């Protein structure tokens, strides 16, 4: 991805360590942009990011991504890393794809300064509003472990879809907050062996809920991606990651060690959030110390569940879109007849039931003739309302693809306005054929429409003698 001039004045670039970027809260340095994300932004947190990055890399079999990312970036495209943290992932991708422009975005300037020339970093709060880039700007968007600072994840997913080109890729990775032991969720009723580990994560969930964060996001990630109606080819990838030194095979042991080291730094990093939300410090200290005891001396094998979803930004081919247009027009036309008849019968029933004195005119018109006009007007109103009602029913039945259809509608209208005959060339007796392109429902009809426009234009500009 490219930072360049396509950014916004709301975006800050990584600079010197400055009090504008950080604040001290309960003894730890935190970002100064987002009041929801209450994890630190200091050296220990940078080290935790490194452990997490290496752990996910092992889980992905030594790669930095899953899905057809190489195909999307091999010819040098733009990619964006949301919640870049220490910037290790963005730098790794920039090294692997030297022709791709890579942008990492985060809440605090924790990223390295010695980076590849195709990699830049920006500061921006994703929870504050629209992502400051134009529509269809990026080819690949990656976001990892960001939901702690996002109150409206649905809005973020729609924003990601907006800045992705049609067919562009998104990869989302979020750690689940449900504590696991021996590969199964720890329930309150059977959490005796790891009671303190369970209590810590229940407290985290309660604190995040108080901050307005949906703690169900990781569990519902793939479902939320699908519900936006903006993505296709959605692949759900969930996995349980061992935490600790107990796995027997070398690969799982390496992952478990990295996860253990990450949690060893994460548990005390939760203290500013606990204190900020009113937990007594003695209770916080006890909660953290006891959870660390379960981490250091577990009676059960601990796990972390990580949820990942990859998807492509949905797009409609022109033949698909034109077929949808034809279907919409059929719905509009189909509802015209019943709505017209409903208007006719309603008008006839109402005006036919009125007591009428045939000797008294209404507005100078015979009353029966006047009521006939009113009945006809009711039928005309039904005729006009038919397409509106048909369109409403059609939109409801196509609500999941509504955003895609609206986008194609805008493109289609631009095509039509660019290629149709200038309205100044028409006359009352010879209007421009299908001026708005309403009758186009296939590529064949579109080509015929172009021929008709060309024929009309030639006839208007070069009239026959």
PDB file of C-alpha atoms in Angstrom, residues 76-322:
ATOM      1  CA  UNK A  76       3.160  -5.105  -6.893  1.00  0.00           C
ATOM      2  CA  UNK A  77      -0.076  -3.948  -5.307  1.00  0.00           C
ATOM      3  CA  UNK A  78      -1.148  -1.957  -2.257  1.00  0.00           C
ATOM      4  CA  UNK A  79      -1.709  -3.606   1.095  1.00  0.00           C
ATOM      5  CA  UNK A  80      -2.671  -2.271   4.509  1.00  0.00           C
ATOM      6  CA  UNK A  81      -1.953  -3.640   7.976  1.00  0.00           C
ATOM      7  CA  UNK A  82      -4.488  -2.485  10.570  1.00  0.00           C
ATOM      8  CA  UNK A  83      -3.204  -2.567  14.139  1.00  0.00           C
ATOM      9  CA  UNK A  84       0.411  -3.036  13.071  1.00  0.00           C
ATOM     10  CA  UNK A  85       1.811  -2.913  16.621  1.00  0.00           C
ATOM     11  CA  UNK A  86       5.585  -3.249  16.452  1.00  0.00           C
ATOM     12  CA  UNK A  87       5.446  -3.337  12.647  1.00  0.00           C
ATOM     13  CA  UNK A  88       7.143  -6.737  12.284  1.00  0.00           C
ATOM     14  CA  UNK A  89       4.421  -8.135  10.046  1.00  0.00           C
ATOM     15  CA  UNK A  90       4.360  -5.096   7.740  1.00  0.00           C
ATOM     16  CA  UNK A  91       8.157  -5.141   7.380  1.00  0.00           C
ATOM     17  CA  UNK A  92       8.147  -8.877   6.653  1.00  0.00           C
ATOM     18  CA  UNK A  93       5.527  -8.451   3.915  1.00  0.00           C
ATOM     19  CA  UNK A  94       7.407  -5.486   2.439  1.00  0.00           C
ATOM     20  CA  UNK A  95      10.559  -7.629   2.282  1.00  0.00           C
ATOM     21  CA  UNK A  96       8.728 -10.565   0.721  1.00  0.00           C
ATOM     22  CA  UNK A  97       6.917  -8.408  -1.854  1.00  0.00           C
ATOM     23  CA  UNK A  98       9.329  -5.582  -2.737  1.00  0.00           C
ATOM     24  CA  UNK A  99       7.037  -4.255  -5.479  1.00  0.00           C
ATOM     25  CA  UNK A 100       4.040  -3.993  -3.154  1.00  0.00           C
ATOM     26  CA  UNK A 101       3.427  -0.745  -1.296  1.00  0.00           C
ATOM     27  CA  UNK A 102       2.846  -1.542   2.379  1.00  0.00           C
ATOM     28  CA  UNK A 103       1.250   0.704   5.006  1.00  0.00           C
ATOM     29  CA  UNK A 104       1.035  -0.187   8.681  1.00  0.00           C
ATOM     30  CA  UNK A 105      -1.407   1.700  10.875  1.00  0.00           C
ATOM     31  CA  UNK A 106      -1.517   1.762  14.673  1.00  0.00           C
ATOM     32  CA  UNK A 107      -2.344   3.889  17.712  1.00  0.00           C
ATOM     33  CA  UNK A 108       1.243   4.518  18.837  1.00  0.00           C
ATOM     34  CA  UNK A 109       4.673   4.907  17.148  1.00  0.00           C
ATOM     35  CA  UNK A 110       6.233   1.620  18.250  1.00  0.00           C
ATOM     36  CA  UNK A 111       7.473   0.620  14.804  1.00  0.00           C
ATOM     37  CA  UNK A 112      11.123   0.356  13.688  1.00  0.00           C
ATOM     38  CA  UNK A 113      12.665   3.226  11.741  1.00  0.00           C
ATOM     39  CA  UNK A 114      14.931   1.113   9.562  1.00  0.00           C
ATOM     40  CA  UNK A 115      12.314  -0.307   7.200  1.00  0.00           C
ATOM     41  CA  UNK A 116      12.196  -1.238   3.505  1.00  0.00           C
ATOM     42  CA  UNK A 117      11.535   1.691   1.143  1.00  0.00           C
ATOM     43  CA  UNK A 118       8.134   0.249   0.203  1.00  0.00           C
ATOM     44  CA  UNK A 119       6.927   0.237   3.834  1.00  0.00           C
ATOM     45  CA  UNK A 120       5.511   3.208   5.746  1.00  0.00           C
ATOM     46  CA  UNK A 121       3.659   3.612   9.045  1.00  0.00           C
ATOM     47  CA  UNK A 122       0.822   5.907  10.061  1.00  0.00           C
ATOM     48  CA  UNK A 123      -0.984   6.739  13.285  1.00  0.00           C
ATOM     49  CA  UNK A 124      -4.757   6.588  13.226  1.00  0.00           C
ATOM     50  CA  UNK A 125      -7.594   5.478  15.503  1.00  0.00           C
ATOM     51  CA  UNK A 126      -9.718   2.962  13.603  1.00  0.00           C
ATOM     52  CA  UNK A 127     -12.492   3.430  16.159  1.00  0.00           C
ATOM     53  CA  UNK A 128     -12.843   7.142  15.413  1.00  0.00           C
ATOM     54  CA  UNK A 129     -14.515   7.012  12.009  1.00  0.00           C
ATOM     55  CA  UNK A 130     -13.992   6.170   8.337  1.00  0.00           C
ATOM     56  CA  UNK A 131     -10.595   4.869   7.252  1.00  0.00           C
ATOM     57  CA  UNK A 132      -9.017   7.875   5.484  1.00  0.00           C
ATOM     58  CA  UNK A 133      -8.520   6.320   2.066  1.00  0.00           C
ATOM     59  CA  UNK A 134     -10.647   6.383  -1.093  1.00  0.00           C
ATOM     60  CA  UNK A 135     -12.890   3.572  -2.266  1.00  0.00           C
ATOM     61  CA  UNK A 136     -11.294   0.471  -3.831  1.00  0.00           C
ATOM     62  CA  UNK A 137      -7.773   1.668  -2.992  1.00  0.00           C
ATOM     63  CA  UNK A 138      -6.161  -1.462  -1.540  1.00  0.00           C
ATOM     64  CA  UNK A 139      -5.612  -5.003  -2.748  1.00  0.00           C
ATOM     65  CA  UNK A 140      -5.081  -6.668   0.634  1.00  0.00           C
ATOM     66  CA  UNK A 141      -6.004  -5.677   4.200  1.00  0.00           C
ATOM     67  CA  UNK A 142      -4.659  -7.520   7.240  1.00  0.00           C
ATOM     68  CA  UNK A 143      -5.867  -6.951  10.811  1.00  0.00           C
ATOM     69  CA  UNK A 144      -4.685  -8.878  13.846  1.00  0.00           C
ATOM     70  CA  UNK A 145      -5.708  -8.628  17.511  1.00  0.00           C
ATOM     71  CA  UNK A 146      -7.407  -5.238  17.232  1.00  0.00           C
ATOM     72  CA  UNK A 147     -10.879  -5.848  18.638  1.00  0.00           C
ATOM     73  CA  UNK A 148      -9.846  -4.704  22.158  1.00  0.00           C
ATOM     74  CA  UNK A 149      -9.971  -1.150  20.775  1.00  0.00           C
ATOM     75  CA  UNK A 150     -12.968  -1.358  18.411  1.00  0.00           C
ATOM     76  CA  UNK A 151     -16.481  -0.662  19.648  1.00  0.00           C
ATOM     77  CA  UNK A 152     -18.204  -1.164  16.298  1.00  0.00           C
ATOM     78  CA  UNK A 153     -16.539  -4.051  14.494  1.00  0.00           C
ATOM     79  CA  UNK A 154     -19.383  -4.276  11.966  1.00  0.00           C
ATOM     80  CA  UNK A 155     -18.672  -0.718  10.848  1.00  0.00           C
ATOM     81  CA  UNK A 156     -14.966  -1.530  10.545  1.00  0.00           C
ATOM     82  CA  UNK A 157     -15.716  -4.547   8.338  1.00  0.00           C
ATOM     83  CA  UNK A 158     -17.805  -2.350   6.054  1.00  0.00           C
ATOM     84  CA  UNK A 159     -15.006   0.226   5.919  1.00  0.00           C
ATOM     85  CA  UNK A 160     -12.499  -2.470   4.985  1.00  0.00           C
ATOM     86  CA  UNK A 161     -14.829  -3.610   2.211  1.00  0.00           C
ATOM     87  CA  UNK A 162     -15.081  -0.019   1.007  1.00  0.00           C
ATOM     88  CA  UNK A 163     -11.318   0.504   0.651  1.00  0.00           C
ATOM     89  CA  UNK A 164     -10.735  -2.937  -0.917  1.00  0.00           C
ATOM     90  CA  UNK A 165     -10.824  -3.236  -4.684  1.00  0.00           C
ATOM     91  CA  UNK A 166     -13.373  -5.725  -6.060  1.00  0.00           C
ATOM     92  CA  UNK A 167     -11.905  -9.166  -5.454  1.00  0.00           C
ATOM     93  CA  UNK A 168      -9.371  -7.774  -2.951  1.00  0.00           C
ATOM     94  CA  UNK A 169      -8.432  -9.901   0.066  1.00  0.00           C
ATOM     95  CA  UNK A 170      -8.900  -9.407   3.789  1.00  0.00           C
ATOM     96  CA  UNK A 171      -7.326 -11.508   6.560  1.00  0.00           C
ATOM     97  CA  UNK A 172      -8.626 -11.064  10.116  1.00  0.00           C
ATOM     98  CA  UNK A 173      -7.128 -12.760  13.177  1.00  0.00           C
ATOM     99  CA  UNK A 174      -8.565 -12.285  16.663  1.00  0.00           C
ATOM    100  CA  UNK A 175      -7.776 -14.184  19.893  1.00  0.00           C
ATOM    101  CA  UNK A 176     -10.822 -15.630  21.595  1.00  0.00           C
ATOM    102  CA  UNK A 177     -11.337 -14.591  25.216  1.00  0.00           C
ATOM    103  CA  UNK A 178     -12.844 -17.909  26.281  1.00  0.00           C
ATOM    104  CA  UNK A 179     -10.312 -19.635  28.579  1.00  0.00           C
ATOM    105  CA  UNK A 180      -9.484 -23.215  27.573  1.00  0.00           C
ATOM    106  CA  UNK A 181      -7.968 -26.123  29.448  1.00  0.00           C
ATOM    107  CA  UNK A 182      -7.201 -29.515  27.916  1.00  0.00           C
ATOM    108  CA  UNK A 183      -8.628 -28.130  24.675  1.00  0.00           C
ATOM    109  CA  UNK A 184     -12.098 -27.448  26.115  1.00  0.00           C
ATOM    110  CA  UNK A 185     -13.745 -24.227  27.381  1.00  0.00           C
ATOM    111  CA  UNK A 186     -13.339 -23.755  31.113  1.00  0.00           C
ATOM    112  CA  UNK A 187     -16.766 -23.563  32.724  1.00  0.00           C
ATOM    113  CA  UNK A 188     -17.429 -21.792  36.001  1.00  0.00           C
ATOM    114  CA  UNK A 189     -18.749 -25.026  37.506  1.00  0.00           C
ATOM    115  CA  UNK A 190     -15.608 -27.028  36.731  1.00  0.00           C
ATOM    116  CA  UNK A 191     -12.852 -24.431  36.919  1.00  0.00           C
ATOM    117  CA  UNK A 192     -11.457 -25.591  40.268  1.00  0.00           C
ATOM    118  CA  UNK A 193      -7.986 -26.570  39.003  1.00  0.00           C
ATOM    119  CA  UNK A 194      -7.544 -23.271  37.102  1.00  0.00           C
ATOM    120  CA  UNK A 195     -10.016 -21.065  38.953  1.00  0.00           C
ATOM    121  CA  UNK A 196      -7.753 -18.021  38.947  1.00  0.00           C
ATOM    122  CA  UNK A 197      -7.004 -18.320  35.222  1.00  0.00           C
ATOM    123  CA  UNK A 198     -10.738 -18.461  34.574  1.00  0.00           C
ATOM    124  CA  UNK A 199     -11.417 -15.482  36.874  1.00  0.00           C
ATOM    125  CA  UNK A 200      -8.838 -13.337  35.088  1.00  0.00           C
ATOM    126  CA  UNK A 201     -10.417 -13.799  31.665  1.00  0.00           C
ATOM    127  CA  UNK A 202     -13.935 -13.361  32.980  1.00  0.00           C
ATOM    128  CA  UNK A 203     -12.780 -10.029  34.424  1.00  0.00           C
ATOM    129  CA  UNK A 204     -11.254  -9.062  31.072  1.00  0.00           C
ATOM    130  CA  UNK A 205     -14.541  -9.820  29.314  1.00  0.00           C
ATOM    131  CA  UNK A 206     -16.503  -7.734  31.840  1.00  0.00           C
ATOM    132  CA  UNK A 207     -14.105  -4.797  31.499  1.00  0.00           C
ATOM    133  CA  UNK A 208     -14.237  -4.827  27.712  1.00  0.00           C
ATOM    134  CA  UNK A 209     -18.037  -4.978  27.809  1.00  0.00           C
ATOM    135  CA  UNK A 210     -18.027  -1.884  30.062  1.00  0.00           C
ATOM    136  CA  UNK A 211     -15.873  -0.116  27.482  1.00  0.00           C
ATOM    137  CA  UNK A 212     -18.427  -0.907  24.779  1.00  0.00           C
ATOM    138  CA  UNK A 213     -16.396  -3.656  23.093  1.00  0.00           C
ATOM    139  CA  UNK A 214     -18.297  -6.694  21.817  1.00  0.00           C
ATOM    140  CA  UNK A 215     -16.482  -9.622  23.442  1.00  0.00           C
ATOM    141  CA  UNK A 216     -18.234 -12.049  21.071  1.00  0.00           C
ATOM    142  CA  UNK A 217     -16.384 -10.679  18.018  1.00  0.00           C
ATOM    143  CA  UNK A 218     -13.743 -13.447  17.837  1.00  0.00           C
ATOM    144  CA  UNK A 219     -16.350 -16.204  18.193  1.00  0.00           C
ATOM    145  CA  UNK A 220     -18.614 -14.616  15.554  1.00  0.00           C
ATOM    146  CA  UNK A 221     -15.895 -13.303  13.253  1.00  0.00           C
ATOM    147  CA  UNK A 222     -16.724 -15.337  10.131  1.00  0.00           C
ATOM    148  CA  UNK A 223     -20.460 -14.787  10.665  1.00  0.00           C
ATOM    149  CA  UNK A 224     -19.954 -11.022  10.983  1.00  0.00           C
ATOM    150  CA  UNK A 225     -17.887 -10.963   7.791  1.00  0.00           C
ATOM    151  CA  UNK A 226     -20.692 -12.773   5.965  1.00  0.00           C
ATOM    152  CA  UNK A 227     -23.412 -10.536   7.436  1.00  0.00           C
ATOM    153  CA  UNK A 228     -21.925  -7.398   5.880  1.00  0.00           C
ATOM    154  CA  UNK A 229     -22.910  -8.755   2.464  1.00  0.00           C
ATOM    155  CA  UNK A 230     -19.676  -7.313   1.060  1.00  0.00           C
ATOM    156  CA  UNK A 231     -17.480 -10.414   1.009  1.00  0.00           C
ATOM    157  CA  UNK A 232     -17.387 -13.749  -0.755  1.00  0.00           C
ATOM    158  CA  UNK A 233     -15.249 -16.916  -0.598  1.00  0.00           C
ATOM    159  CA  UNK A 234     -15.192 -16.639   3.196  1.00  0.00           C
ATOM    160  CA  UNK A 235     -12.917 -19.190   4.860  1.00  0.00           C
ATOM    161  CA  UNK A 236     -13.113 -19.745   8.611  1.00  0.00           C
ATOM    162  CA  UNK A 237      -9.921 -20.971  10.280  1.00  0.00           C
ATOM    163  CA  UNK A 238     -10.083 -21.626  14.021  1.00  0.00           C
ATOM    164  CA  UNK A 239      -7.388 -23.250  16.076  1.00  0.00           C
ATOM    165  CA  UNK A 240      -6.437 -24.002  19.670  1.00  0.00           C
ATOM    166  CA  UNK A 241      -2.912 -22.869  20.523  1.00  0.00           C
ATOM    167  CA  UNK A 242      -1.104 -24.571  23.417  1.00  0.00           C
ATOM    168  CA  UNK A 243       0.124 -22.312  26.203  1.00  0.00           C
ATOM    169  CA  UNK A 244       3.121 -23.619  28.122  1.00  0.00           C
ATOM    170  CA  UNK A 245       5.942 -26.135  27.962  1.00  0.00           C
ATOM    171  CA  UNK A 246       3.919 -29.337  28.046  1.00  0.00           C
ATOM    172  CA  UNK A 247       3.455 -30.283  24.311  1.00  0.00           C
ATOM    173  CA  UNK A 248       5.428 -33.345  23.248  1.00  0.00           C
ATOM    174  CA  UNK A 249       6.181 -32.536  19.591  1.00  0.00           C
ATOM    175  CA  UNK A 250       8.759 -29.860  18.815  1.00  0.00           C
ATOM    176  CA  UNK A 251       6.551 -27.605  16.687  1.00  0.00           C
ATOM    177  CA  UNK A 252       3.732 -27.468  19.248  1.00  0.00           C
ATOM    178  CA  UNK A 253       6.291 -26.980  22.011  1.00  0.00           C
ATOM    179  CA  UNK A 254       7.756 -23.970  20.199  1.00  0.00           C
ATOM    180  CA  UNK A 255       4.298 -22.466  19.724  1.00  0.00           C
ATOM    181  CA  UNK A 256       3.430 -23.176  23.367  1.00  0.00           C
ATOM    182  CA  UNK A 257       6.625 -21.515  24.617  1.00  0.00           C
ATOM    183  CA  UNK A 258       5.980 -18.381  22.561  1.00  0.00           C
ATOM    184  CA  UNK A 259       2.350 -18.263  23.738  1.00  0.00           C
ATOM    185  CA  UNK A 260       3.497 -18.695  27.345  1.00  0.00           C
ATOM    186  CA  UNK A 261       5.990 -15.823  27.018  1.00  0.00           C
ATOM    187  CA  UNK A 262       3.316 -13.634  25.472  1.00  0.00           C
ATOM    188  CA  UNK A 263       0.866 -14.327  28.307  1.00  0.00           C
ATOM    189  CA  UNK A 264       3.585 -13.732  30.876  1.00  0.00           C
ATOM    190  CA  UNK A 265       3.775 -10.151  29.572  1.00  0.00           C
ATOM    191  CA  UNK A 266       0.061  -9.758  28.818  1.00  0.00           C
ATOM    192  CA  UNK A 267      -1.275 -10.620  32.285  1.00  0.00           C
ATOM    193  CA  UNK A 268       0.418  -7.702  34.132  1.00  0.00           C
ATOM    194  CA  UNK A 269      -0.335  -5.436  31.141  1.00  0.00           C
ATOM    195  CA  UNK A 270      -4.052  -5.777  31.956  1.00  0.00           C
ATOM    196  CA  UNK A 271      -3.686  -3.870  35.224  1.00  0.00           C
ATOM    197  CA  UNK A 272      -4.229  -0.329  33.797  1.00  0.00           C
ATOM    198  CA  UNK A 273      -7.528  -1.474  32.287  1.00  0.00           C
ATOM    199  CA  UNK A 274      -8.663  -3.095  35.536  1.00  0.00           C
ATOM    200  CA  UNK A 275      -7.801  -0.023  37.622  1.00  0.00           C
ATOM    201  CA  UNK A 276      -9.326   2.405  35.110  1.00  0.00           C
ATOM    202  CA  UNK A 277     -12.653   0.602  35.389  1.00  0.00           C
ATOM    203  CA  UNK A 278     -12.781   0.800  39.160  1.00  0.00           C
ATOM    204  CA  UNK A 279     -11.316  -2.479  40.396  1.00  0.00           C
ATOM    205  CA  UNK A 280      -9.478  -2.004  43.726  1.00  0.00           C
ATOM    206  CA  UNK A 281      -5.704  -2.235  43.350  1.00  0.00           C
ATOM    207  CA  UNK A 282      -5.414  -4.979  45.972  1.00  0.00           C
ATOM    208  CA  UNK A 283      -7.963  -7.045  44.060  1.00  0.00           C
ATOM    209  CA  UNK A 284      -6.096  -6.413  40.787  1.00  0.00           C
ATOM    210  CA  UNK A 285      -2.789  -7.462  42.299  1.00  0.00           C
ATOM    211  CA  UNK A 286      -4.309 -10.646  43.715  1.00  0.00           C
ATOM    212  CA  UNK A 287      -6.114 -11.464  40.463  1.00  0.00           C
ATOM    213  CA  UNK A 288      -2.934 -11.022  38.405  1.00  0.00           C
ATOM    214  CA  UNK A 289      -0.677 -12.870  40.853  1.00  0.00           C
ATOM    215  CA  UNK A 290      -3.023 -15.855  41.072  1.00  0.00           C
ATOM    216  CA  UNK A 291      -3.445 -16.017  37.285  1.00  0.00           C
ATOM    217  CA  UNK A 292       0.342 -15.975  36.920  1.00  0.00           C
ATOM    218  CA  UNK A 293       0.490 -18.853  39.388  1.00  0.00           C
ATOM    219  CA  UNK A 294      -1.826 -20.867  37.127  1.00  0.00           C
ATOM    220  CA  UNK A 295       0.388 -19.919  34.179  1.00  0.00           C
ATOM    221  CA  UNK A 296       3.619 -20.898  35.944  1.00  0.00           C
ATOM    222  CA  UNK A 297       2.299 -24.041  37.652  1.00  0.00           C
ATOM    223  CA  UNK A 298      -0.778 -25.211  35.693  1.00  0.00           C
ATOM    224  CA  UNK A 299      -2.717 -28.209  36.931  1.00  0.00           C
ATOM    225  CA  UNK A 300      -4.296 -28.540  33.477  1.00  0.00           C
ATOM    226  CA  UNK A 301      -2.918 -27.948  29.994  1.00  0.00           C
ATOM    227  CA  UNK A 302      -3.842 -24.394  29.015  1.00  0.00           C
ATOM    228  CA  UNK A 303      -4.845 -23.331  25.507  1.00  0.00           C
ATOM    229  CA  UNK A 304      -5.692 -20.161  23.652  1.00  0.00           C
ATOM    230  CA  UNK A 305      -8.274 -20.201  20.875  1.00  0.00           C
ATOM    231  CA  UNK A 306      -7.490 -18.024  17.868  1.00  0.00           C
ATOM    232  CA  UNK A 307     -10.116 -17.207  15.252  1.00  0.00           C
ATOM    233  CA  UNK A 308      -9.137 -16.291  11.705  1.00  0.00           C
ATOM    234  CA  UNK A 309     -11.237 -15.414   8.689  1.00  0.00           C
ATOM    235  CA  UNK A 310     -10.080 -14.756   5.167  1.00  0.00           C
ATOM    236  CA  UNK A 311     -12.375 -13.418   2.480  1.00  0.00           C
ATOM    237  CA  UNK A 312     -12.462 -11.625  -0.839  1.00  0.00           C
ATOM    238  CA  UNK A 313     -14.290  -8.384  -1.428  1.00  0.00           C
ATOM    239  CA  UNK A 314     -17.406  -9.314  -3.340  1.00  0.00           C
ATOM    240  CA  UNK A 315     -17.929  -7.997  -6.832  1.00  0.00           C
ATOM    241  CA  UNK A 316     -20.552  -8.360  -9.524  1.00  0.00           C
ATOM    242  CA  UNK A 317     -19.584  -9.029 -13.099  1.00  0.00           C
ATOM    243  CA  UNK A 318     -21.431  -6.905 -15.635  1.00  0.00           C
ATOM    244  CA  UNK A 319     -23.477  -9.856 -16.964  1.00  0.00           C
ATOM    245  CA  UNK A 320     -24.525 -10.710 -13.382  1.00  0.00           C
ATOM    246  CA  UNK A 321     -25.391  -7.107 -12.642  1.00  0.00           C
ATOM    247  CA  UNK A 322     -27.398  -6.640 -15.833  1.00  0.00           C
TER     248      UNK A 322
END
